[in-house]
Amino acid sequence: MTLKQLEAFYWAATCKNFAIAANRLNISVSSLSKRIGELESSIGAELFSRSARSATLTALGEQLVPHAKDLLRNADQFMQQASNNLSYSGRCRFGAGELTSLTWMARLIEVIQLDHPDLLVEPFVGVGELVERGLEEGELDFAVIAGPSSRPSIASRVIGSAHFEWVAAAGAVPNPQTLTPADLPGLTLITLPQSSGAIRVLDDWLTEQRVSPGRNQCCNGWGGIAAMLRQGLGLGFLPSAWARILIDRGDLHPLPGFAPLRPLTYTFQWRRDDTRPMLETLRAHAEACLDFHAPSGMV
């Protein structure tokens, strides 16, 4: 029995399918199956019941999953003690929200690849719910998204926050300088969809102000929201750096009568059963790079 065989068994057992597990280990599906077959031969029993369409754990396989997890965790701890300056290789996939992708994501990838030149870093950009699902199913190694995860299989650690500012074009509201939340029931509010982490901040604000907009108009991207606001289709909020750029250009106006939104907390997330030392290294890089005022993709 080898650690590679145990890795193949554990990730095949806990990922959505063999293809995702193989991708995570940076090997082919046939190599993954071979390692599992070798492990089954060494213990003299099947760990998966295989059919033409899928493979499911046998009763013995179910029993051995937590033991494989413990062995792999001990191996990870051994490697952590052996060296704190490991150079990682293979492929690392991580999930991020759109705002991260528009600001500091490219810098994070650069820093990771400078530190670990043999590690190929591939981002996946999507809404928080989709990113969390990919992380839980083993398609992603880690994620940087808004808020802590509500999924019991995912661990979260706060690494920073994003700030927002209320804005509107002159033609969208009667007078941007005197507008107050009390005017909101007669106006259109342009927002992200409910699946976005930023909606948590908006919902708290609306509750505190005890108001509701006359109409919600949703768009699933910050770029689209910025364009709709510039067109005067309604009022809304943008990341502070983006809002400042458009205000300085004269495209939008601030709304000083609107109480500020609270900052949106961002977390580094990973599967609780993934104890690789690499993740702590990548978390430190993400925390150091986080900068929502870096408008690399906003202009």
mmCIF file of N, CA and C in Angstrom, residues 104-233:
data_model
loop_
_atom_site.group_PDB
_atom_site.id
_atom_site.type_symbol
_atom_site.label_atom_id
_atom_site.label_comp_id
_atom_site.label_asym_id
_atom_site.label_seq_id
_atom_site.Cartn_x
_atom_site.Cartn_y
_atom_site.Cartn_z
ATOM 1 N N TRP A 104 -7.730 42.052 -7.602
ATOM 2 C CA TRP A 104 -6.419 41.558 -7.169
ATOM 3 C C TRP A 104 -6.144 40.099 -7.519
ATOM 4 N N MET A 105 -7.022 39.426 -8.244
ATOM 5 C CA MET A 105 -6.821 38.007 -8.549
ATOM 6 C C MET A 105 -5.553 37.766 -9.374
ATOM 7 N N ALA A 106 -5.317 38.604 -10.389
ATOM 8 C CA ALA A 106 -4.140 38.422 -11.238
ATOM 9 C C ALA A 106 -2.857 38.539 -10.424
ATOM 10 N N ARG A 107 -2.840 39.470 -9.468
ATOM 11 C CA ARG A 107 -1.673 39.629 -8.599
ATOM 12 C C ARG A 107 -1.461 38.376 -7.751
ATOM 13 N N LEU A 108 -2.535 37.798 -7.232
ATOM 14 C CA LEU A 108 -2.423 36.575 -6.439
ATOM 15 C C LEU A 108 -1.804 35.452 -7.259
ATOM 16 N N ILE A 109 -2.280 35.271 -8.483
ATOM 17 C CA ILE A 109 -1.740 34.212 -9.345
ATOM 18 C C ILE A 109 -0.251 34.444 -9.595
ATOM 19 N N GLU A 110 0.118 35.699 -9.835
ATOM 20 C CA GLU A 110 1.520 36.008 -10.079
ATOM 21 C C GLU A 110 2.389 35.659 -8.873
ATOM 22 N N VAL A 111 1.932 36.035 -7.686
ATOM 23 C CA VAL A 111 2.705 35.785 -6.471
ATOM 24 C C VAL A 111 2.864 34.284 -6.219
ATOM 25 N N ILE A 112 1.775 33.531 -6.402
ATOM 26 C CA ILE A 112 1.842 32.084 -6.189
ATOM 27 C C ILE A 112 2.820 31.447 -7.172
ATOM 28 N N GLN A 113 2.763 31.851 -8.426
ATOM 29 C CA GLN A 113 3.617 31.220 -9.426
ATOM 30 C C GLN A 113 5.075 31.651 -9.298
ATOM 31 N N LEU A 114 5.329 32.841 -8.768
ATOM 32 C CA LEU A 114 6.704 33.229 -8.474
ATOM 33 C C LEU A 114 7.276 32.386 -7.344
ATOM 34 N N ASP A 115 6.422 32.098 -6.359
ATOM 35 C CA ASP A 115 6.850 31.304 -5.203
ATOM 36 C C ASP A 115 6.956 29.819 -5.556
ATOM 37 N N HIS A 116 6.067 29.363 -6.445
ATOM 38 C CA HIS A 116 6.021 27.945 -6.831
ATOM 39 C C HIS A 116 5.912 27.850 -8.352
ATOM 40 N N PRO A 117 7.024 28.038 -9.076
ATOM 41 C CA PRO A 117 6.984 28.110 -10.540
ATOM 42 C C PRO A 117 6.485 26.850 -11.229
ATOM 43 N N ASP A 118 6.510 25.700 -10.534
ATOM 44 C CA ASP A 118 6.043 24.453 -11.144
ATOM 45 C C ASP A 118 4.562 24.187 -10.863
ATOM 46 N N LEU A 119 3.917 25.125 -10.185
ATOM 47 C CA LEU A 119 2.498 24.974 -9.864
ATOM 48 C C LEU A 119 1.680 25.792 -10.859
ATOM 49 N N LEU A 120 0.826 25.120 -11.629
ATOM 50 C CA LEU A 120 -0.039 25.799 -12.591
ATOM 51 C C LEU A 120 -1.323 26.224 -11.880
ATOM 52 N N VAL A 121 -1.566 27.521 -11.820
ATOM 53 C CA VAL A 121 -2.709 28.066 -11.082
ATOM 54 C C VAL A 121 -3.811 28.452 -12.053
ATOM 55 N N GLU A 122 -4.995 27.882 -11.861
ATOM 56 C CA GLU A 122 -6.124 28.126 -12.759
ATOM 57 C C GLU A 122 -7.325 28.637 -11.967
ATOM 58 N N PRO A 123 -7.775 29.876 -12.235
ATOM 59 C CA PRO A 123 -8.938 30.414 -11.522
ATOM 60 C C PRO A 123 -10.256 30.032 -12.181
ATOM 61 N N PHE A 124 -11.291 29.944 -11.352
ATOM 62 C CA PHE A 124 -12.662 29.781 -11.818
ATOM 63 C C PHE A 124 -13.463 30.913 -11.201
ATOM 64 N N VAL A 125 -14.077 31.746 -12.025
ATOM 65 C CA VAL A 125 -14.823 32.906 -11.541
ATOM 66 C C VAL A 125 -16.316 32.619 -11.613
ATOM 67 N N GLY A 126 -17.016 32.821 -10.513
ATOM 68 C CA GLY A 126 -18.457 32.574 -10.480
ATOM 69 C C GLY A 126 -19.073 33.122 -9.209
ATOM 70 N N VAL A 127 -20.393 33.050 -9.110
ATOM 71 C CA VAL A 127 -21.080 33.496 -7.892
ATOM 72 C C VAL A 127 -20.736 32.550 -6.753
ATOM 73 N N GLY A 128 -20.879 33.051 -5.518
ATOM 74 C CA GLY A 128 -20.461 32.296 -4.344
ATOM 75 C C GLY A 128 -21.042 30.906 -4.243
ATOM 76 N N GLU A 129 -22.326 30.766 -4.529
ATOM 77 C CA GLU A 129 -22.988 29.472 -4.411
ATOM 78 C C GLU A 129 -22.370 28.442 -5.357
ATOM 79 N N LEU A 130 -22.055 28.873 -6.569
ATOM 80 C CA LEU A 130 -21.463 27.978 -7.554
ATOM 81 C C LEU A 130 -20.032 27.606 -7.168
ATOM 82 N N VAL A 131 -19.287 28.577 -6.663
ATOM 83 C CA VAL A 131 -17.908 28.324 -6.239
ATOM 84 C C VAL A 131 -17.887 27.348 -5.066
ATOM 85 N N GLU A 132 -18.768 27.544 -4.094
ATOM 86 C CA GLU A 132 -18.819 26.647 -2.939
ATOM 87 C C GLU A 132 -19.148 25.217 -3.353
ATOM 88 N N ARG A 133 -20.044 25.076 -4.311
ATOM 89 C CA ARG A 133 -20.399 23.738 -4.771
ATOM 90 C C ARG A 133 -19.187 23.056 -5.413
ATOM 91 N N GLY A 134 -18.445 23.807 -6.222
ATOM 92 C CA GLY A 134 -17.250 23.250 -6.838
ATOM 93 C C GLY A 134 -16.206 22.857 -5.821
ATOM 94 N N LEU A 135 -16.086 23.642 -4.762
ATOM 95 C CA LEU A 135 -15.145 23.336 -3.688
ATOM 96 C C LEU A 135 -15.577 22.083 -2.941
ATOM 97 N N GLU A 136 -16.855 21.989 -2.623
ATOM 98 C CA GLU A 136 -17.372 20.840 -1.885
ATOM 99 C C GLU A 136 -17.247 19.550 -2.691
ATOM 100 N N GLU A 137 -17.446 19.633 -4.007
ATOM 101 C CA GLU A 137 -17.397 18.441 -4.847
ATOM 102 C C GLU A 137 -15.981 18.069 -5.285
ATOM 103 N N GLY A 138 -14.989 18.850 -4.867
ATOM 104 C CA GLY A 138 -13.606 18.513 -5.156
ATOM 105 C C GLY A 138 -13.065 19.081 -6.442
ATOM 106 N N GLU A 139 -13.837 19.903 -7.141
ATOM 107 C CA GLU A 139 -13.361 20.485 -8.386
ATOM 108 C C GLU A 139 -12.358 21.609 -8.145
ATOM 109 N N LEU A 140 -12.417 22.236 -6.973
ATOM 110 C CA LEU A 140 -11.544 23.352 -6.627
ATOM 111 C C LEU A 140 -10.729 23.016 -5.390
ATOM 112 N N ASP A 141 -9.528 23.589 -5.311
ATOM 113 C CA ASP A 141 -8.659 23.374 -4.151
ATOM 114 C C ASP A 141 -8.966 24.357 -3.031
ATOM 115 N N PHE A 142 -9.293 25.592 -3.388
ATOM 116 C CA PHE A 142 -9.670 26.585 -2.390
ATOM 117 C C PHE A 142 -10.518 27.645 -3.074
ATOM 118 N N ALA A 143 -11.053 28.567 -2.277
ATOM 119 C CA ALA A 143 -11.881 29.636 -2.828
ATOM 120 C C ALA A 143 -11.684 30.908 -2.023
ATOM 121 N N VAL A 144 -11.880 32.044 -2.680
ATOM 122 C CA VAL A 144 -11.897 33.348 -2.013
ATOM 123 C C VAL A 144 -13.210 34.011 -2.398
ATOM 124 N N ILE A 145 -14.159 34.003 -1.478
ATOM 125 C CA ILE A 145 -15.485 34.558 -1.765
ATOM 126 C C ILE A 145 -16.027 35.267 -0.532
ATOM 127 N N ALA A 146 -17.137 35.952 -0.718
ATOM 128 C CA ALA A 146 -17.725 36.750 0.360
ATOM 129 C C ALA A 146 -18.343 35.858 1.429
ATOM 130 N N GLY A 147 -18.121 36.261 2.677
ATOM 131 C CA GLY A 147 -18.779 35.631 3.814
ATOM 132 C C GLY A 147 -18.273 34.252 4.152
ATOM 133 N N PRO A 148 -18.542 33.782 5.355
ATOM 134 C CA PRO A 148 -18.206 32.409 5.728
ATOM 135 C C PRO A 148 -19.157 31.429 5.059
ATOM 136 N N SER A 149 -18.703 30.215 4.853
ATOM 137 C CA SER A 149 -19.558 29.206 4.239
ATOM 138 C C SER A 149 -20.521 28.628 5.271
ATOM 139 N N SER A 150 -21.731 28.331 4.821
ATOM 140 C CA SER A 150 -22.721 27.684 5.688
ATOM 141 C C SER A 150 -22.671 26.167 5.562
ATOM 142 N N ARG A 151 -21.811 25.662 4.673
ATOM 143 C CA ARG A 151 -21.714 24.220 4.449
ATOM 144 C C ARG A 151 -20.792 23.594 5.495
ATOM 145 N N PRO A 152 -21.243 22.548 6.168
ATOM 146 C CA PRO A 152 -20.426 21.949 7.237
ATOM 147 C C PRO A 152 -19.115 21.350 6.758
ATOM 148 N N SER A 153 -19.015 21.017 5.478
ATOM 149 C CA SER A 153 -17.788 20.401 4.961
ATOM 150 C C SER A 153 -16.719 21.422 4.584
ATOM 151 N N ILE A 154 -17.052 22.716 4.653
ATOM 152 C CA ILE A 154 -16.129 23.762 4.215
ATOM 153 C C ILE A 154 -15.713 24.631 5.398
ATOM 154 N N ALA A 155 -14.406 24.848 5.531
ATOM 155 C CA ALA A 155 -13.863 25.733 6.554
ATOM 156 C C ALA A 155 -13.595 27.107 5.943
ATOM 157 N N SER A 156 -13.697 28.162 6.757
ATOM 158 C CA SER A 156 -13.521 29.530 6.275
ATOM 159 C C SER A 156 -12.636 30.316 7.237
ATOM 160 N N ARG A 157 -11.824 31.210 6.663
ATOM 161 C CA ARG A 157 -11.047 32.126 7.491
ATOM 162 C C ARG A 157 -11.085 33.513 6.861
ATOM 163 N N VAL A 158 -11.440 34.522 7.665
ATOM 164 C CA VAL A 158 -11.547 35.894 7.172
ATOM 165 C C VAL A 158 -10.169 36.403 6.762
ATOM 166 N N ILE A 159 -10.081 37.015 5.568
ATOM 167 C CA ILE A 159 -8.808 37.572 5.102
ATOM 168 C C ILE A 159 -8.914 39.050 4.740
ATOM 169 N N GLY A 160 -10.107 39.625 4.766
ATOM 170 C CA GLY A 160 -10.246 41.041 4.452
ATOM 171 C C GLY A 160 -11.681 41.406 4.164
ATOM 172 N N SER A 161 -11.901 42.598 3.624
ATOM 173 C CA SER A 161 -13.264 43.053 3.343
ATOM 174 C C SER A 161 -13.270 44.027 2.174
ATOM 175 N N ALA A 162 -14.443 44.183 1.575
ATOM 176 C CA ALA A 162 -14.655 45.111 0.462
ATOM 177 C C ALA A 162 -15.635 46.196 0.902
ATOM 178 N N HIS A 163 -15.441 47.410 0.412
ATOM 179 C CA HIS A 163 -16.299 48.541 0.756
ATOM 180 C C HIS A 163 -17.062 49.006 -0.485
ATOM 181 N N PHE A 164 -18.237 49.582 -0.248
ATOM 182 C CA PHE A 164 -19.112 49.988 -1.343
ATOM 183 C C PHE A 164 -19.599 51.421 -1.145
ATOM 184 N N GLU A 165 -20.080 52.018 -2.242
ATOM 185 C CA GLU A 165 -20.569 53.395 -2.183
ATOM 186 C C GLU A 165 -21.833 53.533 -3.021
ATOM 187 N N TRP A 166 -22.816 54.249 -2.460
ATOM 188 C CA TRP A 166 -24.056 54.509 -3.179
ATOM 189 C C TRP A 166 -23.817 55.544 -4.276
ATOM 190 N N VAL A 167 -24.358 55.278 -5.470
ATOM 191 C CA VAL A 167 -24.177 56.187 -6.607
ATOM 192 C C VAL A 167 -25.416 56.187 -7.497
ATOM 193 N N ALA A 168 -25.506 57.220 -8.320
ATOM 194 C CA ALA A 168 -26.579 57.300 -9.331
ATOM 195 C C ALA A 168 -26.190 58.331 -10.367
ATOM 196 N N ALA A 169 -26.687 58.179 -11.567
ATOM 197 C CA ALA A 169 -26.514 59.201 -12.600
ATOM 198 C C ALA A 169 -27.507 60.324 -12.336
ATOM 199 N N ALA A 170 -27.169 61.512 -12.824
ATOM 200 C CA ALA A 170 -28.028 62.677 -12.560
ATOM 201 C C ALA A 170 -29.446 62.470 -13.074
ATOM 202 N N GLY A 171 -29.603 61.757 -14.196
ATOM 203 C CA GLY A 171 -30.935 61.585 -14.754
ATOM 204 C C GLY A 171 -31.756 60.499 -14.086
ATOM 205 N N ALA A 172 -31.144 59.736 -13.173
ATOM 206 C CA ALA A 172 -31.854 58.610 -12.551
ATOM 207 C C ALA A 172 -32.648 59.014 -11.317
ATOM 208 N N VAL A 173 -32.240 60.098 -10.668
ATOM 209 C CA VAL A 173 -32.888 60.530 -9.417
ATOM 210 C C VAL A 173 -33.122 62.036 -9.478
ATOM 211 N N PRO A 174 -34.083 62.542 -8.715
ATOM 212 C CA PRO A 174 -34.398 63.975 -8.773
ATOM 213 C C PRO A 174 -33.209 64.864 -8.444
ATOM 214 N N ASN A 175 -32.534 64.596 -7.308
ATOM 215 C CA ASN A 175 -31.372 65.382 -6.901
ATOM 216 C C ASN A 175 -30.451 64.501 -6.064
ATOM 217 N N PRO A 176 -29.335 64.055 -6.618
ATOM 218 C CA PRO A 176 -28.457 63.134 -5.878
ATOM 219 C C PRO A 176 -28.003 63.677 -4.528
ATOM 220 N N GLN A 177 -27.820 64.980 -4.407
ATOM 221 C CA GLN A 177 -27.283 65.553 -3.170
ATOM 222 C C GLN A 177 -28.291 65.528 -2.021
ATOM 223 N N THR A 178 -29.577 65.579 -2.329
ATOM 224 C CA THR A 178 -30.590 65.642 -1.263
ATOM 225 C C THR A 178 -31.385 64.344 -1.123
ATOM 226 N N LEU A 179 -31.089 63.363 -1.944
ATOM 227 C CA LEU A 179 -31.834 62.099 -1.905
ATOM 228 C C LEU A 179 -31.606 61.394 -0.565
ATOM 229 N N THR A 180 -32.661 60.792 -0.002
ATOM 230 C CA THR A 180 -32.563 60.034 1.251
ATOM 231 C C THR A 180 -33.212 58.665 1.067
ATOM 232 N N PRO A 181 -32.977 57.741 1.989
ATOM 233 C CA PRO A 181 -33.620 56.426 1.895
ATOM 234 C C PRO A 181 -35.140 56.495 1.821
ATOM 235 N N ALA A 182 -35.735 57.553 2.367
ATOM 236 C CA ALA A 182 -37.191 57.691 2.334
ATOM 237 C C ALA A 182 -37.708 57.823 0.908
ATOM 238 N N ASP A 183 -36.821 58.221 -0.030
ATOM 239 C CA ASP A 183 -37.228 58.357 -1.427
ATOM 240 C C ASP A 183 -37.156 57.037 -2.188
ATOM 241 N N LEU A 184 -36.563 56.016 -1.590
ATOM 242 C CA LEU A 184 -36.302 54.767 -2.295
ATOM 243 C C LEU A 184 -37.558 54.051 -2.798
ATOM 244 N N PRO A 185 -38.691 54.071 -2.072
ATOM 245 C CA PRO A 185 -39.884 53.369 -2.585
ATOM 246 C C PRO A 185 -40.365 53.852 -3.953
ATOM 247 N N GLY A 186 -39.957 55.022 -4.366
ATOM 248 C CA GLY A 186 -40.388 55.526 -5.673
ATOM 249 C C GLY A 186 -39.327 55.369 -6.748
ATOM 250 N N LEU A 187 -38.269 54.607 -6.462
ATOM 251 C CA LEU A 187 -37.144 54.511 -7.385
ATOM 252 C C LEU A 187 -36.807 53.057 -7.729
ATOM 253 N N THR A 188 -35.985 52.887 -8.748
ATOM 254 C CA THR A 188 -35.512 51.556 -9.154
ATOM 255 C C THR A 188 -34.121 51.310 -8.565
ATOM 256 N N LEU A 189 -33.959 50.183 -7.909
ATOM 257 C CA LEU A 189 -32.677 49.805 -7.324
ATOM 258 C C LEU A 189 -32.038 48.721 -8.193
ATOM 259 N N ILE A 190 -30.844 48.982 -8.679
ATOM 260 C CA ILE A 190 -30.124 48.023 -9.524
ATOM 261 C C ILE A 190 -29.156 47.244 -8.656
ATOM 262 N N THR A 191 -29.304 45.926 -8.626
ATOM 263 C CA THR A 191 -28.518 45.106 -7.702
ATOM 264 C C THR A 191 -28.061 43.810 -8.366
ATOM 265 N N LEU A 192 -27.172 43.130 -7.666
ATOM 266 C CA LEU A 192 -26.796 41.773 -8.016
ATOM 267 C C LEU A 192 -27.921 40.821 -7.622
ATOM 268 N N PRO A 193 -27.939 39.576 -8.128
ATOM 269 C CA PRO A 193 -28.988 38.623 -7.761
ATOM 270 C C PRO A 193 -28.828 38.122 -6.330
ATOM 271 N N GLN A 194 -29.824 37.407 -5.839
ATOM 272 C CA GLN A 194 -29.842 36.934 -4.458
ATOM 273 C C GLN A 194 -28.691 35.985 -4.134
ATOM 274 N N SER A 195 -28.132 35.340 -5.140
ATOM 275 C CA SER A 195 -27.044 34.392 -4.901
ATOM 276 C C SER A 195 -25.720 35.089 -4.598
ATOM 277 N N SER A 196 -25.670 36.404 -4.736
ATOM 278 C CA SER A 196 -24.435 37.150 -4.489
ATOM 279 C C SER A 196 -24.268 37.474 -3.013
ATOM 280 N N GLY A 197 -23.009 37.447 -2.554
ATOM 281 C CA GLY A 197 -22.722 37.787 -1.166
ATOM 282 C C GLY A 197 -23.037 39.236 -0.848
ATOM 283 N N ALA A 198 -22.928 40.124 -1.838
ATOM 284 C CA ALA A 198 -23.194 41.545 -1.599
ATOM 285 C C ALA A 198 -24.641 41.801 -1.214
ATOM 286 N N ILE A 199 -25.535 40.898 -1.559
ATOM 287 C CA ILE A 199 -26.950 41.074 -1.217
ATOM 288 C C ILE A 199 -27.161 40.992 0.284
ATOM 289 N N ARG A 200 -26.300 40.258 0.981
ATOM 290 C CA ARG A 200 -26.410 40.205 2.451
ATOM 291 C C ARG A 200 -26.234 41.598 3.045
ATOM 292 N N VAL A 201 -25.270 42.343 2.500
ATOM 293 C CA VAL A 201 -25.021 43.704 2.966
ATOM 294 C C VAL A 201 -26.216 44.593 2.652
ATOM 295 N N LEU A 202 -26.769 44.459 1.444
ATOM 296 C CA LEU A 202 -27.931 45.270 1.054
ATOM 297 C C LEU A 202 -29.146 44.949 1.915
ATOM 298 N N ASP A 203 -29.410 43.679 2.145
ATOM 299 C CA ASP A 203 -30.566 43.290 2.954
ATOM 300 C C ASP A 203 -30.472 43.873 4.364
ATOM 301 N N ASP A 204 -29.271 43.843 4.945
ATOM 302 C CA ASP A 204 -29.092 44.423 6.282
ATOM 303 C C ASP A 204 -29.357 45.929 6.250
ATOM 304 N N TRP A 205 -28.882 46.587 5.211
ATOM 305 C CA TRP A 205 -29.075 48.042 5.092
ATOM 306 C C TRP A 205 -30.552 48.388 4.962
ATOM 307 N N LEU A 206 -31.270 47.670 4.108
ATOM 308 C CA LEU A 206 -32.703 47.937 3.919
ATOM 309 C C LEU A 206 -33.483 47.716 5.215
ATOM 310 N N THR A 207 -33.085 46.689 5.959
ATOM 311 C CA THR A 207 -33.747 46.420 7.244
ATOM 312 C C THR A 207 -33.489 47.555 8.227
ATOM 313 N N GLU A 208 -32.242 48.011 8.297
ATOM 314 C CA GLU A 208 -31.897 49.107 9.206
ATOM 315 C C GLU A 208 -32.626 50.399 8.832
ATOM 316 N N GLN A 209 -32.769 50.651 7.538
ATOM 317 C CA GLN A 209 -33.427 51.881 7.086
ATOM 318 C C GLN A 209 -34.947 51.754 7.042
ATOM 319 N N ARG A 210 -35.440 50.528 7.161
ATOM 320 C CA ARG A 210 -36.884 50.247 7.142
ATOM 321 C C ARG A 210 -37.552 50.758 5.865
ATOM 322 N N VAL A 211 -36.892 50.457 4.743
ATOM 323 C CA VAL A 211 -37.439 50.860 3.448
ATOM 324 C C VAL A 211 -37.303 49.707 2.458
ATOM 325 N N SER A 212 -38.043 49.807 1.371
ATOM 326 C CA SER A 212 -37.923 48.872 0.257
ATOM 327 C C SER A 212 -37.967 49.673 -1.028
ATOM 328 N N PRO A 213 -37.213 49.276 -2.036
ATOM 329 C CA PRO A 213 -37.239 50.025 -3.303
ATOM 330 C C PRO A 213 -38.560 49.826 -4.029
ATOM 331 N N GLY A 214 -38.895 50.773 -4.887
ATOM 332 C CA GLY A 214 -40.100 50.625 -5.689
ATOM 333 C C GLY A 214 -39.974 49.442 -6.638
ATOM 334 N N ARG A 215 -38.751 49.210 -7.132
ATOM 335 C CA ARG A 215 -38.519 48.098 -8.039
ATOM 336 C C ARG A 215 -37.063 47.662 -7.947
ATOM 337 N N ASN A 216 -36.842 46.346 -7.958
ATOM 338 C CA ASN A 216 -35.494 45.788 -8.037
ATOM 339 C C ASN A 216 -35.213 45.375 -9.473
ATOM 340 N N GLN A 217 -34.076 45.786 -9.994
ATOM 341 C CA GLN A 217 -33.658 45.359 -11.323
ATOM 342 C C GLN A 217 -32.291 44.682 -11.168
ATOM 343 N N CYS A 218 -32.240 43.361 -11.429
ATOM 344 C CA CYS A 218 -31.032 42.580 -11.152
ATOM 345 C C CYS A 218 -30.150 42.411 -12.378
ATOM 346 N N CYS A 219 -28.856 42.332 -12.118
ATOM 347 C CA CYS A 219 -27.860 42.005 -13.131
ATOM 348 C C CYS A 219 -26.789 41.174 -12.426
ATOM 349 N N ASN A 220 -26.310 40.114 -13.066
ATOM 350 C CA ASN A 220 -25.391 39.201 -12.376
ATOM 351 C C ASN A 220 -23.914 39.551 -12.551
ATOM 352 N N GLY A 221 -23.600 40.787 -12.912
ATOM 353 C CA GLY A 221 -22.205 41.192 -13.050
ATOM 354 C C GLY A 221 -22.002 42.645 -12.691
ATOM 355 N N TRP A 222 -20.872 42.941 -12.009
ATOM 356 C CA TRP A 222 -20.592 44.324 -11.631
ATOM 357 C C TRP A 222 -20.439 45.226 -12.852
ATOM 358 N N GLY A 223 -19.849 44.704 -13.927
ATOM 359 C CA GLY A 223 -19.702 45.506 -15.128
ATOM 360 C C GLY A 223 -21.043 45.936 -15.688
ATOM 361 N N GLY A 224 -21.993 45.009 -15.716
ATOM 362 C CA GLY A 224 -23.330 45.326 -16.197
ATOM 363 C C GLY A 224 -24.033 46.331 -15.303
ATOM 364 N N ILE A 225 -23.857 46.176 -13.983
ATOM 365 C CA ILE A 225 -24.478 47.112 -13.044
ATOM 366 C C ILE A 225 -23.916 48.515 -13.246
ATOM 367 N N ALA A 226 -22.576 48.612 -13.392
ATOM 368 C CA ALA A 226 -21.965 49.921 -13.609
ATOM 369 C C ALA A 226 -22.511 50.572 -14.879
ATOM 370 N N ALA A 227 -22.668 49.784 -15.944
ATOM 371 C CA ALA A 227 -23.189 50.320 -17.206
ATOM 372 C C ALA A 227 -24.634 50.784 -17.053
ATOM 373 N N MET A 228 -25.457 50.015 -16.342
ATOM 374 C CA MET A 228 -26.858 50.389 -16.140
ATOM 375 C C MET A 228 -26.979 51.647 -15.295
ATOM 376 N N LEU A 229 -26.108 51.771 -14.296
ATOM 377 C CA LEU A 229 -26.126 52.977 -13.464
ATOM 378 C C LEU A 229 -25.704 54.197 -14.279
ATOM 379 N N ARG A 230 -24.685 54.046 -15.098
ATOM 380 C CA ARG A 230 -24.229 55.158 -15.940
ATOM 381 C C ARG A 230 -25.317 55.578 -16.929
ATOM 382 N N GLN A 231 -26.126 54.610 -17.366
ATOM 383 C CA GLN A 231 -27.198 54.897 -18.319
ATOM 384 C C GLN A 231 -28.382 55.583 -17.653
ATOM 385 N N GLY A 232 -28.388 55.632 -16.330
ATOM 386 C CA GLY A 232 -29.475 56.290 -15.612
ATOM 387 C C GLY A 232 -30.710 55.442 -15.429
ATOM 388 N N LEU A 233 -30.533 54.104 -15.409
ATOM 389 C CA LEU A 233 -31.686 53.218 -15.277
ATOM 390 C C LEU A 233 -32.132 53.040 -13.829
#
